[in-house]
Amino acid sequence: MQTAANLMPIPGHIDPVPVPRSFVPRSDGRIDLLGLSLADLRMALETSQLEEKQAKLRAKQLWHWIYNRGATEFSAMTDISKTMHPWLEQRFVISRPNVVEAQVSTDGTRKWLLRSDDAQDYEMVFIPDADRGTLCVSSQVGCTLNCTFCHTGTMRLVRNLTPAEIVGQVMLARDSLGEWPSQPEGRMLTNIVMMGMGEPLYNFENVRDALKLVMDGAGLALSRRRITLSTSGVVPMMARAGAEIGVNLAVSLHAVTKEVRDEIVPLNRKYGIEELLQACADYPGTNNARRITFEYVMLKDKNDSDDDARELVRLLRKYELPAKVNLIPFNPWPGAQYECSTPERIKSFSSIVFGAGISAPVRTPRGRDIDAACGQLKTASEKKSRAQIDREAAAESDAFA
């Protein structure tokens, strides 16, 4: 009979056993530290044979320099001894997304086409306003939902973005805006919306882990109340998003009848309007001060009638949803099968919803001169030769040097 001393401890809440994480090296053999949590930073150092006590200390220092100071070079880390810089440089790197193309609109909107190490392209957009600056962040390369009004929906889903690629968009925007070290006041980049390429709830774990880095008070320190996650209605994941991320929720509604929403948001065939609105009603933390945003793209003769507006009001009242409705004039793209509703029709729709006591502002189109609708820059880039893109990227790099 075995004694208690000979028994192997069983992993669990009482006796947790850390499981080493597998860190995937880059082609140069180094490990990218961007996107790693404090615990993962420590594990990466220990995996590289740094003594446990040293790893704990260095992980805290690296965390501060990466996420609070925006450092990309170990030589800038003044509280880490110079003798250790070469050791870190041999084993690790702190990356940024590769910029293929960057454009600035006449209205101040900035758009970047980014490329991953495996040559996949994705986008991010920064939209400045008088009282805020919002970064629109992508979560996937392409999309699987095929919403017929959405340009990204015309692209096949290639893969999910990693936490490093997601948080890297925020880091790159901070670089561009000169907003290091991280400070709670006086920022241009004040808000984040997960409304770029892809469906965030189909890449839940990576989006969650990236946003935890963004929200950490010792790092990027952006309040969860300034972050909005937009979903087309992946109902089973909405409760997890509320519990594990807890940011503001936006829902791409775009129609109020099954027939129309089935057409323009095909996910509706799986999770219908009533099921979706019930999930919204169950989303934790919603109140009149923290409303759910419903995105509603205005499509001529498709979803923009007065009857549609009245049905929208009825549905929101039925589920007692503290709601704001963003009315979005359709931003046309080559090959689109829809037209934008007329200004008069949009005004009438908005007036009906406002008249019912529900905020229904019309979003001002931004960045149309630089194809700022999601996916447009990527498509335009694909029409260029690789040599042309490389020449333009090199010229831009020289301009900012």
CSV table of N, CA and C in Angstrom, one decimal, residues 1 16 43 50 54 66 71 94 152 197 200 229 235 274 295 299 303 310-311 355 360 376 379 392 398:
chain,number,residue,atom,x,y,z
A,1,MET,N,0.8,-1.2,0.0
A,1,MET,CA,0.0,0.0,0.0
A,1,MET,C,0.9,1.3,0.0
A,16,PRO,N,-2.7,23.3,-7.7
A,16,PRO,CA,-2.5,23.6,-9.1
A,16,PRO,C,-1.1,23.2,-9.6
A,43,MET,N,7.1,32.7,-18.0
A,43,MET,CA,7.3,31.3,-18.5
A,43,MET,C,8.2,31.2,-19.6
A,50,LEU,N,16.3,30.9,-17.7
A,50,LEU,CA,16.5,31.9,-16.7
A,50,LEU,C,16.0,31.4,-15.3
A,54,GLN,N,14.9,35.3,-11.0
A,54,GLN,CA,15.3,36.3,-12.0
A,54,GLN,C,14.2,36.4,-13.0
A,66,ILE,N,7.2,47.0,-22.4
A,66,ILE,CA,6.5,46.6,-23.6
A,66,ILE,C,5.1,47.4,-23.6
A,71,ALA,N,8.2,50.1,-25.7
A,71,ALA,CA,9.6,49.8,-26.1
A,71,ALA,C,9.6,48.6,-27.1
A,94,ILE,N,10.5,42.0,-29.8
A,94,ILE,CA,9.2,42.7,-29.5
A,94,ILE,C,8.7,43.3,-30.8
A,152,THR,N,-15.7,43.0,-46.4
A,152,THR,CA,-14.9,41.9,-45.9
A,152,THR,C,-15.7,40.6,-46.1
A,197,MET,N,-12.0,43.8,-39.6
A,197,MET,CA,-12.2,42.6,-40.4
A,197,MET,C,-12.4,41.4,-39.4
A,200,PRO,N,-15.3,38.9,-34.1
A,200,PRO,CA,-14.5,38.7,-32.9
A,200,PRO,C,-14.9,37.5,-32.1
A,229,LEU,N,-17.1,45.7,-28.3
A,229,LEU,CA,-16.9,44.5,-29.2
A,229,LEU,C,-18.2,44.3,-30.0
A,235,VAL,N,-24.6,34.0,-30.8
A,235,VAL,CA,-25.4,34.0,-29.6
A,235,VAL,C,-24.7,33.1,-28.5
A,274,GLU,N,-35.0,37.1,-32.6
A,274,GLU,CA,-35.5,37.0,-31.2
A,274,GLU,C,-34.5,36.3,-30.2
A,295,GLU,N,-26.0,48.3,-34.5
A,295,GLU,CA,-25.5,48.9,-35.8
A,295,GLU,C,-26.6,48.6,-36.9
A,299,LEU,N,-29.9,50.6,-46.2
A,299,LEU,CA,-29.9,50.1,-47.6
A,299,LEU,C,-31.1,50.5,-48.3
A,303,ASN,N,-34.2,47.9,-46.1
A,303,ASN,CA,-34.4,47.8,-44.6
A,303,ASN,C,-34.7,49.2,-44.1
A,310,ARG,N,-40.5,51.3,-37.2
A,310,ARG,CA,-41.5,51.1,-36.1
A,310,ARG,C,-41.3,49.7,-35.5
A,311,GLU,N,-40.9,48.7,-36.4
A,311,GLU,CA,-40.7,47.3,-35.9
A,311,GLU,C,-39.4,47.3,-35.0
A,355,GLY,N,-38.2,59.5,-31.8
A,355,GLY,CA,-39.5,59.8,-31.3
A,355,GLY,C,-40.0,58.8,-30.2
A,360,ALA,N,-30.9,57.5,-31.9
A,360,ALA,CA,-30.7,56.9,-33.2
A,360,ALA,C,-29.9,57.9,-34.1
A,376,GLN,N,-11.7,47.4,-47.9
A,376,GLN,CA,-11.5,48.0,-49.2
A,376,GLN,C,-10.0,48.3,-49.5
A,379,THR,N,-8.4,45.0,-50.6
A,379,THR,CA,-8.7,44.6,-52.0
A,379,THR,C,-8.0,45.5,-53.0
A,392,GLU,N,6.3,51.5,-52.5
A,392,GLU,CA,5.5,52.5,-51.8
A,392,GLU,C,5.8,52.4,-50.3
A,398,ASP,N,11.0,55.9,-45.6
A,398,ASP,CA,12.0,57.0,-45.8
A,398,ASP,C,11.4,58.3,-45.3
